CSV table of C-alpha atoms and ligand atoms in Angstrom, one decimal:
chain,number,residue,atom,x,y,z
Z,1,UNK,CA,259.8,57.2,345.3
Z,2,UNK,CA,257.9,60.4,346.7
Z,3,UNK,CA,258.1,63.0,343.7
Z,4,UNK,CA,258.8,65.2,346.9
Z,5,UNK,CA,261.9,63.2,347.8
Z,6,UNK,CA,263.5,62.6,344.4
Z,7,UNK,CA,266.8,63.1,344.9
Z,8,UNK,CA,268.9,65.1,342.0
Z,9,UNK,CA,272.1,65.9,341.4
Z,10,UNK,CA,273.0,68.9,339.7
Z,11,UNK,CA,276.7,69.7,337.7
Z,12,UNK,CA,277.5,73.2,336.3
Z,13,UNK,CA,280.9,74.1,336.6
Z,14,UNK,CA,279.8,78.7,336.5
Z,15,UNK,CA,278.8,78.8,340.7
Z,16,UNK,CA,276.1,82.0,340.0
Z,17,UNK,CA,274.1,79.7,337.7
Z,18,UNK,CA,274.9,76.4,340.3
Z,19,UNK,CA,273.5,78.1,343.1
Z,20,UNK,CA,269.9,79.8,340.7
Z,21,UNK,CA,269.5,76.0,339.5
Z,22,UNK,CA,269.5,74.6,343.3
Z,23,UNK,CA,267.9,77.5,344.1
Z,24,UNK,CA,265.1,76.0,342.0
Z,25,UNK,CA,264.7,72.4,342.0
Z,26,UNK,CA,264.8,73.3,345.9
Z,27,UNK,CA,261.5,75.6,345.0
Z,28,UNK,CA,260.0,72.3,343.8
Z,29,UNK,CA,260.2,70.8,346.4
Z,30,UNK,CA,263.7,68.4,345.2
Z,31,UNK,CA,266.0,67.3,347.8
Z,32,UNK,CA,269.4,68.6,346.1
Z,33,UNK,CA,272.7,68.6,345.6
Z,34,UNK,CA,275.2,69.3,343.6
Z,35,UNK,CA,278.7,69.2,342.1
Z,36,UNK,CA,281.2,72.2,340.3
Z,37,UNK,CA,282.6,70.0,337.1
Z,38,UNK,CA,282.6,66.4,336.0
Z,39,UNK,CA,284.4,64.6,337.4
Z,40,UNK,CA,283.2,65.7,340.8
Z,41,UNK,CA,279.8,64.3,339.3
Z,42,UNK,CA,281.0,61.3,338.6
Z,43,UNK,CA,282.1,60.8,342.0
Z,44,UNK,CA,279.6,61.7,343.6
Z,45,UNK,CA,277.2,59.5,341.8
Z,46,UNK,CA,279.0,56.9,342.5
Z,47,UNK,CA,278.8,57.2,346.1
Z,48,UNK,CA,274.8,58.4,346.3
Z,49,UNK,CA,271.7,57.8,345.4
Z,50,UNK,CA,270.0,60.2,343.2
Z,51,UNK,CA,267.1,59.4,341.2
Z,52,UNK,CA,268.2,62.7,338.0
Z,53,UNK,CA,271.5,63.8,337.2
Z,54,UNK,CA,271.2,67.4,335.6
Z,55,UNK,CA,274.3,68.8,333.6
Z,56,UNK,CA,275.3,71.0,331.7
Z,57,UNK,CA,277.3,70.0,328.5
Z,58,UNK,CA,279.9,72.0,328.3
Z,59,UNK,CA,282.0,72.3,330.8
Z,60,UNK,CA,285.7,72.2,331.1
Z,61,UNK,CA,287.6,68.9,332.5
Z,62,UNK,CA,284.8,66.5,332.0
Z,63,UNK,CA,282.1,68.0,329.3
Z,64,UNK,CA,278.3,66.8,330.1
Z,65,UNK,CA,278.4,64.5,327.3
Z,66,UNK,CA,281.2,62.0,329.6
Z,67,UNK,CA,278.7,62.6,332.7
Z,68,UNK,CA,276.3,61.1,331.0
Z,69,UNK,CA,278.3,58.1,329.1
Z,70,UNK,CA,279.7,58.0,332.7
Z,71,UNK,CA,276.2,57.7,334.9
Z,72,UNK,CA,274.8,55.8,331.9
Z,73,UNK,CA,277.7,53.0,332.5
Z,74,UNK,CA,277.7,52.9,336.5
Z,75,UNK,CA,274.1,53.6,336.9
Z,76,UNK,CA,271.8,53.2,333.6
Z,77,UNK,CA,268.9,53.5,336.0
Z,78,UNK,CA,269.2,57.0,336.9
Z,79,UNK,CA,267.9,59.7,334.6
Z,80,UNK,CA,270.3,62.5,332.9
Z,81,UNK,CA,269.1,65.6,331.7
Z,82,UNK,CA,271.9,67.7,329.9
Z,83,UNK,CA,271.4,71.8,330.4
Z,84,UNK,CA,272.8,73.5,326.6
Z,85,UNK,CA,272.6,76.8,325.1
Z,86,UNK,CA,270.3,77.5,321.9
Z,87,UNK,CA,274.0,77.6,319.5
Z,88,UNK,CA,274.7,73.9,320.9
Z,89,UNK,CA,271.5,71.9,320.3
Z,90,UNK,CA,273.6,69.9,318.3
Z,91,UNK,CA,275.5,68.4,320.9
Z,92,UNK,CA,271.8,68.4,322.9
Z,93,UNK,CA,270.3,65.8,320.3
Z,94,UNK,CA,273.8,63.5,320.7
Z,95,UNK,CA,273.5,63.3,324.2
Z,96,UNK,CA,269.8,62.5,323.6
Z,97,UNK,CA,270.8,59.9,320.9
Z,98,UNK,CA,273.1,58.4,323.5
Z,99,UNK,CA,270.5,58.1,326.6
Z,100,UNK,CA,269.7,61.5,328.1
Z,101,UNK,CA,266.4,61.2,329.0
Z,102,UNK,CA,265.4,65.5,327.7
Z,103,UNK,CA,267.4,68.9,328.0
Z,104,UNK,CA,267.4,71.9,328.6
Z,105,UNK,CA,267.9,75.3,326.9
Z,106,UNK,CA,268.9,78.3,328.1
Z,107,UNK,CA,268.0,80.8,329.5
Z,108,UNK,CA,266.1,77.6,331.8
Z,109,UNK,CA,262.5,78.1,331.4
Z,110,UNK,CA,260.5,77.3,334.6
Z,111,UNK,CA,256.9,76.2,333.6
Z,112,UNK,CA,258.8,73.4,331.2
Z,113,UNK,CA,261.6,72.3,333.7
Z,114,UNK,CA,258.2,72.1,336.6
Z,115,UNK,CA,257.2,69.5,333.7
Z,116,UNK,CA,260.2,67.4,332.5
Z,117,UNK,CA,261.1,67.0,335.6
Z,118,UNK,CA,257.5,65.3,337.0
Z,119,UNK,CA,257.7,63.5,333.7
Z,120,UNK,CA,260.4,61.8,334.4
Z,121,UNK,CA,259.6,61.1,338.1
Z,122,UNK,CA,256.8,60.1,336.1
Z,123,UNK,CA,258.5,57.5,334.2
Z,124,UNK,CA,261.1,56.9,336.6
Z,125,UNK,CA,258.3,54.9,338.8
Z,126,UNK,CA,256.6,53.3,336.5
Z,127,UNK,CA,259.5,51.5,335.8
Z,128,UNK,CA,260.4,50.5,339.3
Z,129,UNK,CA,256.6,49.2,339.9
Z,130,UNK,CA,257.1,47.2,336.2
Z,131,UNK,CA,260.7,45.8,337.9
Z,132,UNK,CA,258.4,44.4,340.8
Z,133,UNK,CA,255.5,43.4,338.9
Z,134,UNK,CA,258.0,41.7,336.7
Z,135,UNK,CA,260.4,40.1,340.4
Z,136,UNK,CA,256.7,39.4,341.5
Z,137,UNK,CA,255.7,37.2,338.3
Z,138,UNK,CA,259.4,35.1,338.9
Z,139,UNK,CA,258.0,34.8,342.1
Z,140,UNK,CA,254.6,33.5,341.2
Z,141,UNK,CA,255.6,31.4,338.4
Z,142,UNK,CA,258.3,29.8,340.6
Z,143,UNK,CA,255.8,29.3,343.0
Z,144,UNK,CA,254.1,27.4,339.8
Z,145,UNK,CA,256.1,25.7,339.0
Z,146,UNK,CA,257.0,24.1,342.5
Z,147,UNK,CA,253.5,23.6,343.1
Z,148,UNK,CA,252.9,21.3,339.8
Z,149,UNK,CA,256.3,19.9,341.0
Z,150,UNK,CA,255.3,18.7,344.5
Z,151,UNK,CA,251.9,17.5,342.6
Z,152,UNK,CA,253.0,15.4,340.6
Z,153,UNK,CA,256.3,13.4,343.6
Z,154,UNK,CA,253.2,13.5,346.0
Z,155,UNK,CA,250.6,11.3,342.8
Z,156,UNK,CA,253.6,9.2,342.5
Z,157,UNK,CA,254.9,8.6,346.1
Z,158,UNK,CA,251.4,7.7,346.9
Z,159,UNK,CA,250.4,5.4,344.2
Z,160,UNK,CA,253.5,2.8,345.4
Z,161,UNK,CA,251.4,2.4,348.4
Z,162,UNK,CA,248.7,2.7,347.9
Z,163,UNK,CA,249.2,0.2,345.1
Z,164,UNK,CA,250.6,-1.8,347.8
Z,165,UNK,CA,247.5,-1.2,350.4
Z,166,UNK,CA,245.0,-2.4,347.8
Z,167,UNK,CA,246.4,-5.6,346.7
Z,168,UNK,CA,246.6,-6.2,350.4
Z,169,UNK,CA,242.7,-5.4,350.7
Z,170,UNK,CA,241.6,-7.5,347.8
Z,171,UNK,CA,243.4,-10.6,349.1
Z,172,UNK,CA,242.3,-9.8,352.4
Z,173,UNK,CA,238.1,-9.8,350.6
Z,174,UNK,CA,239.7,-13.0,348.8
Z,175,UNK,CA,240.1,-15.2,351.3
Z,176,UNK,CA,237.9,-13.9,354.5
Z,177,UNK,CA,235.5,-16.7,355.4
Z,178,UNK,CA,231.9,-15.6,354.0
Z,179,UNK,CA,230.6,-16.7,357.4
Z,180,UNK,CA,233.5,-14.2,358.9
Z,181,UNK,CA,232.2,-12.2,361.7
Z,182,UNK,CA,229.8,-9.2,361.1
Z,183,UNK,CA,232.3,-6.2,362.6
Z,184,UNK,CA,235.3,-7.9,360.7
Z,185,UNK,CA,233.5,-7.3,357.3
Z,186,UNK,CA,232.0,-4.7,357.6
Z,187,UNK,CA,235.5,-3.7,358.5
Z,188,UNK,CA,236.8,-4.3,355.4
Z,189,UNK,CA,234.2,-2.8,353.6
Z,190,UNK,CA,234.9,0.4,355.0
Z,191,UNK,CA,238.8,0.3,354.1
Z,192,UNK,CA,237.4,0.0,350.3
Z,193,UNK,CA,235.5,2.4,350.4
Z,194,UNK,CA,238.6,4.9,351.6
Z,195,UNK,CA,240.4,2.9,349.7
Z,196,UNK,CA,238.1,3.7,346.9
Z,197,UNK,CA,238.3,7.1,348.1
Z,198,UNK,CA,241.7,7.7,347.7
Z,199,UNK,CA,242.1,6.5,344.9
Z,200,UNK,CA,239.8,9.1,342.8
Z,201,UNK,CA,241.8,11.7,344.9
Z,202,UNK,CA,244.8,10.4,343.2
Z,203,UNK,CA,243.1,9.6,340.3
Z,204,UNK,CA,242.2,13.9,340.4
Z,205,UNK,CA,245.7,15.6,341.5
Z,206,UNK,CA,247.8,12.9,337.9
Z,207,UNK,CA,245.1,14.9,335.8
Z,208,UNK,CA,245.5,18.0,336.6
Z,209,UNK,CA,248.7,17.4,337.1
Z,210,UNK,CA,248.6,16.1,333.6
Z,211,UNK,CA,246.5,19.2,332.4
Z,212,UNK,CA,249.2,21.7,333.9
Z,213,UNK,CA,252.1,20.2,332.3
Z,214,UNK,CA,249.8,20.7,328.4
Z,215,UNK,CA,249.3,17.1,328.1
Z,216,UNK,CA,245.4,16.6,327.5
Z,217,UNK,CA,246.3,13.6,325.5
Z,218,UNK,CA,242.7,12.4,324.6
Z,219,UNK,CA,240.8,9.2,323.0
Z,220,UNK,CA,238.2,11.0,320.8
Z,221,UNK,CA,235.0,8.7,320.1
Z,222,UNK,CA,231.9,9.6,318.7
Z,223,UNK,CA,229.0,8.6,321.0
Z,224,UNK,CA,225.4,9.1,322.2
Z,225,UNK,CA,225.7,12.3,324.7
Z,226,UNK,CA,221.7,10.1,325.9
Z,227,UNK,CA,223.1,7.1,326.1
Z,228,UNK,CA,226.6,8.1,328.1
Z,229,UNK,CA,224.5,9.9,330.5
Z,230,UNK,CA,221.8,7.2,330.3
Z,231,UNK,CA,224.6,4.6,332.2
Z,232,UNK,CA,226.0,7.5,334.8
Z,233,UNK,CA,222.0,7.9,335.9
Z,234,UNK,CA,222.1,3.9,336.1
Z,235,UNK,CA,225.0,3.8,337.4
Z,236,UNK,CA,224.7,6.6,340.4
Z,237,UNK,CA,221.2,5.9,341.7
Z,238,UNK,CA,221.4,3.9,343.9
Z,239,UNK,CA,223.6,6.6,345.6
Z,240,UNK,CA,220.8,9.1,345.6
Z,241,UNK,CA,218.6,6.1,347.3
Z,242,UNK,CA,220.5,5.5,349.6
Z,243,UNK,CA,220.5,9.0,351.0
Z,244,UNK,CA,216.6,9.6,350.6
Z,245,UNK,CA,217.2,12.2,347.3
Z,246,UNK,CA,214.8,11.6,344.2
Z,247,UNK,CA,216.9,11.7,341.4
Z,248,UNK,CA,215.6,12.2,337.8
Z,249,UNK,CA,216.9,11.9,334.4
Z,250,UNK,CA,214.5,13.5,332.0
Z,251,UNK,CA,215.2,13.7,328.4
Z,252,UNK,CA,214.1,17.5,326.4
Z,253,UNK,CA,215.2,16.6,322.6
Z,254,UNK,CA,216.0,14.1,319.8
Z,255,UNK,CA,219.9,11.8,320.8
Z,256,UNK,CA,223.3,13.6,319.4
Z,257,UNK,CA,226.6,12.5,318.4
Z,258,UNK,CA,228.9,14.2,320.2
Z,259,UNK,CA,232.7,13.7,319.4
Z,260,UNK,CA,234.8,13.5,322.7
Z,261,UNK,CA,236.8,11.6,325.0
Z,262,UNK,CA,233.9,9.7,326.5
Z,263,UNK,CA,235.6,8.3,329.3
Z,264,UNK,CA,236.6,11.6,330.5
Z,265,UNK,CA,234.0,13.6,329.7
Z,266,UNK,CA,232.0,10.7,332.2
Z,267,UNK,CA,234.1,11.9,335.2
Z,268,UNK,CA,233.4,15.0,334.5
Z,269,UNK,CA,229.6,14.6,334.7
Z,270,UNK,CA,229.9,12.2,337.2
Z,271,UNK,CA,232.1,15.0,339.0
Z,272,UNK,CA,228.9,17.6,339.0
Z,273,UNK,CA,225.8,14.6,339.8
Z,274,UNK,CA,228.6,13.9,343.1
Z,275,UNK,CA,228.0,17.3,343.6
Z,276,UNK,CA,224.7,17.3,344.0
Z,277,UNK,CA,224.2,14.3,345.9
Z,278,UNK,CA,227.5,15.5,348.5
Z,279,UNK,CA,225.5,19.4,349.0
Z,280,UNK,CA,221.5,18.1,348.9
Z,281,UNK,CA,220.3,16.8,352.0
Z,282,UNK,CA,218.5,13.5,353.1
Z,283,UNK,CA,215.2,14.4,351.3
Z,284,UNK,CA,216.3,16.6,348.6
Z,285,UNK,CA,215.3,16.5,345.2
Z,286,UNK,CA,218.5,16.1,342.4
Z,287,UNK,CA,217.5,16.5,338.2
Z,288,UNK,CA,219.6,15.2,335.1
Z,289,UNK,CA,218.4,16.9,332.5
Z,290,UNK,CA,219.4,16.5,328.5
Z,291,UNK,CA,217.9,19.1,326.3
Z,292,UNK,CA,218.9,19.1,323.2
Z,293,UNK,CA,217.3,21.6,319.7
Z,294,UNK,CA,218.3,19.4,316.2
Z,295,UNK,CA,218.2,22.8,314.8
Z,296,UNK,CA,221.0,25.2,316.9
Z,297,UNK,CA,224.6,23.4,317.2
Z,298,UNK,CA,224.5,22.9,321.2
Z,299,UNK,CA,223.3,20.3,323.4
Z,300,UNK,CA,223.0,21.4,327.5
Z,301,UNK,CA,223.0,18.9,330.2
Z,302,UNK,CA,221.7,20.3,334.0
Z,303,UNK,CA,222.5,18.8,337.0
Z,304,UNK,CA,219.6,21.0,339.4
Z,305,UNK,CA,219.9,20.0,343.7
Z,306,UNK,CA,217.5,21.5,345.9
Z,307,UNK,CA,220.5,21.2,348.3
Z,308,UNK,CA,222.8,24.5,350.4
Z,309,UNK,CA,223.9,26.1,346.8
Z,310,UNK,CA,226.6,28.5,346.1
Z,311,UNK,CA,227.2,32.3,347.9
Z,312,UNK,CA,227.6,34.9,344.7
Z,313,UNK,CA,231.1,35.9,346.0
Z,314,UNK,CA,231.9,32.5,345.9
Z,315,UNK,CA,230.5,31.0,342.5
Z,316,UNK,CA,233.8,31.6,340.3
Z,317,UNK,CA,236.0,30.5,343.3
Z,318,UNK,CA,234.7,27.1,342.5
Z,319,UNK,CA,236.3,26.2,339.5
Z,320,UNK,CA,240.1,27.0,340.8
Z,321,UNK,CA,242.1,23.5,342.1
Z,322,UNK,CA,241.6,23.3,345.6
Z,323,UNK,CA,238.8,25.8,346.5
Z,324,UNK,CA,235.9,24.7,348.8
Z,325,UNK,CA,233.1,26.6,350.3
Z,326,UNK,CA,233.0,25.2,353.5
Z,327,UNK,CA,235.0,24.6,355.5
Z,328,UNK,CA,237.3,21.3,354.3
Z,329,UNK,CA,237.6,20.5,358.5
Z,330,UNK,CA,233.5,20.0,358.9
Z,331,UNK,CA,234.1,17.5,356.3
Z,332,UNK,CA,232.9,14.2,356.1
Z,333,UNK,CA,235.3,11.6,354.4
Z,334,UNK,CA,233.2,10.0,352.3
Z,335,UNK,CA,232.3,11.2,348.9
Z,336,UNK,CA,228.4,10.4,349.6
Z,337,UNK,CA,227.7,11.6,353.0
Z,338,UNK,CA,225.9,15.3,353.3
Z,339,UNK,CA,229.6,17.7,352.4
Z,340,UNK,CA,230.9,14.4,352.4
Z,341,UNK,CA,234.9,14.0,351.4
Z,342,UNK,CA,237.3,15.9,348.4
Z,343,UNK,CA,239.4,18.3,347.6
Z,344,UNK,CA,238.6,20.7,345.6
Z,345,UNK,CA,239.6,19.1,342.4
Z,346,UNK,CA,236.4,17.6,340.7
Z,347,UNK,CA,234.9,21.4,339.5
Z,348,UNK,CA,239.3,22.5,338.3
Z,349,UNK,CA,239.2,19.2,335.9
Z,350,UNK,CA,234.9,19.1,334.7
Z,351,UNK,CA,236.1,22.2,333.8
Z,352,UNK,CA,239.3,21.7,331.9
Z,353,UNK,CA,237.9,18.8,330.3
Z,354,UNK,CA,234.1,20.8,329.3
Z,355,UNK,CA,236.1,23.5,327.6
Z,356,UNK,CA,239.2,20.9,325.7
Z,357,UNK,CA,236.1,19.5,324.1
Z,358,UNK,CA,234.7,23.6,323.0
Z,359,UNK,CA,232.4,23.6,325.6
Z,360,UNK,CA,231.5,25.4,328.5
Z,361,UNK,CA,230.3,24.9,332.3
Z,362,UNK,CA,228.3,27.8,333.6
Z,363,UNK,CA,226.6,27.9,337.3
Z,364,UNK,CA,223.5,29.1,338.9
Z,365,UNK,CA,223.1,29.0,342.3
Z,366,UNK,CA,220.6,30.2,345.3
Z,367,UNK,CA,222.1,30.0,348.9
Z,368,UNK,CA,219.5,27.8,350.9
Z,369,UNK,CA,217.7,27.3,347.6
Z,370,UNK,CA,220.0,24.8,345.4
Z,371,UNK,CA,222.0,25.2,342.7
Z,372,UNK,CA,222.3,24.2,338.6
Z,373,UNK,CA,225.2,23.2,336.6
Z,374,UNK,CA,225.4,23.6,333.0
Z,375,UNK,CA,227.6,21.9,330.8
Z,376,UNK,CA,227.2,23.0,326.6
Z,377,UNK,CA,228.7,20.8,324.5
Z,378,UNK,CA,229.1,21.1,320.8
Z,379,UNK,CA,227.4,18.5,318.9
Z,380,UNK,CA,228.3,16.3,315.8
Z,381,UNK,CA,224.8,15.7,314.2
Z,382,UNK,CA,221.8,14.2,315.6
Z,383,UNK,CA,221.6,10.3,314.7
Z,384,UNK,CA,218.1,10.3,313.0
Z,385,UNK,CA,220.4,12.0,310.0
N,1,ADP,P1,234.9,19.1,346.3
N,1,ADP,O1,235.6,17.5,345.6
N,1,ADP,O2,235.4,19.6,347.4
N,1,ADP,O3,233.9,18.8,346.5
N,1,ADP,P2,234.8,20.4,343.5
N,1,ADP,O4,235.8,21.2,342.5
N,1,ADP,O5,234.0,19.4,342.9
N,1,ADP,O6,235.5,19.8,345.0
N,1,ADP,O7,234.1,21.6,344.1
N,1,ADP,C1,234.4,22.7,345.0
N,1,ADP,C2,233.3,23.3,346.3
N,1,ADP,O8,232.3,24.0,345.2
N,1,ADP,C3,233.0,22.1,347.1
N,1,ADP,O9,233.6,21.7,347.9
N,1,ADP,C4,231.8,23.3,347.1
N,1,ADP,O10,232.1,24.4,348.4
N,1,ADP,C5,231.0,24.1,346.0
N,1,ADP,N1,230.6,22.6,345.7
N,1,ADP,C6,230.5,22.1,344.3
N,1,ADP,N2,228.7,21.6,344.0
N,1,ADP,C7,228.5,22.4,345.1
N,1,ADP,C8,226.7,21.8,344.5
N,1,ADP,N3,226.0,20.9,343.7
N,1,ADP,N4,226.2,22.8,345.8
N,1,ADP,C9,227.1,23.8,346.3
N,1,ADP,N5,228.4,23.7,346.8
N,1,ADP,C10,228.8,23.5,345.5
């Protein structure tokens, strides 16, 4: 609403005074209308859209207090300013108590009117913006609920056919004679690999809906972090070898024990390595580094790759659900290929898991040079203690 086009209704029984008020408000740039008494004023309020009603308090027929009550009852968003003489100031105070925005005393001070009207318009504007924000917020909440519902339902609906498919693939695998056609065996292996990828996606969706609903049912245990990292390294090194990417595991500092959900932390750390694998070219290098300092309280796990890097302005976004820097159409479907499959959930979940362990995940990256993902976790004690 523009201050210039705010519409004011003036209710005043004395014609000369009314005309002078109209001139004054018009002079200040407002659109004005008038009524000679309270009753007509109330009818006009019902039939028109005004932002402000300015009414004399002392009028025959229907006085300003009655007008104020009627306006606030029918159109509470209209601001009402009352006009009174010094002798009847207590009426103005009464009006304020029942919802008037402000009052003017006669004779009206031009400067004061200008300031009060401008303040009033600002407050109407702020209220309208606030209402719009509330509506938008409500819509966002609804959309978010819809998204949660979609994820949960999709996840549930996909699980059953996938379980059936997996069961049949396992059966075929079991009964396929060893001397079968090479192409047939390869086709089966590809189907099994693809099945695994689909299962991972479903697990991600499942975890995401779990987190969104705040049910993080963790199984927390005490374990030695270096042992977990060693297991991850052993499990994944063949994937790097297949892509001719150098993969090193370095220990800097003594092993420490952390308390947490080992399985979830393992998945989160694997996610970082999986990304390093996916976004690094053949002949590149990936380093998994464990760094602990006995005097400190935190242990650091770094995944450093010499891959494609992430533009600075996208580095915050990559932790948002379903966000991918590259156009996903160009991705291959396999999770081990260069720029391979994914749906932009890995880092979201990894971050949630790590933060639920009072840890942090930080990214540093330079385009075409590589990325460093650092996981910081609090540790319980050194295993030497
Ligand atoms: P996705 O499963 O699609 O990889 P993530 O949540 O794990 O989803 O990652 C989100 C996006 O962040 C990726 O699609 C990629 O664009 C970018 N990204 C993550 N890790 C790296 C990395 N090591 N190097 C370059 N880009 C990365």
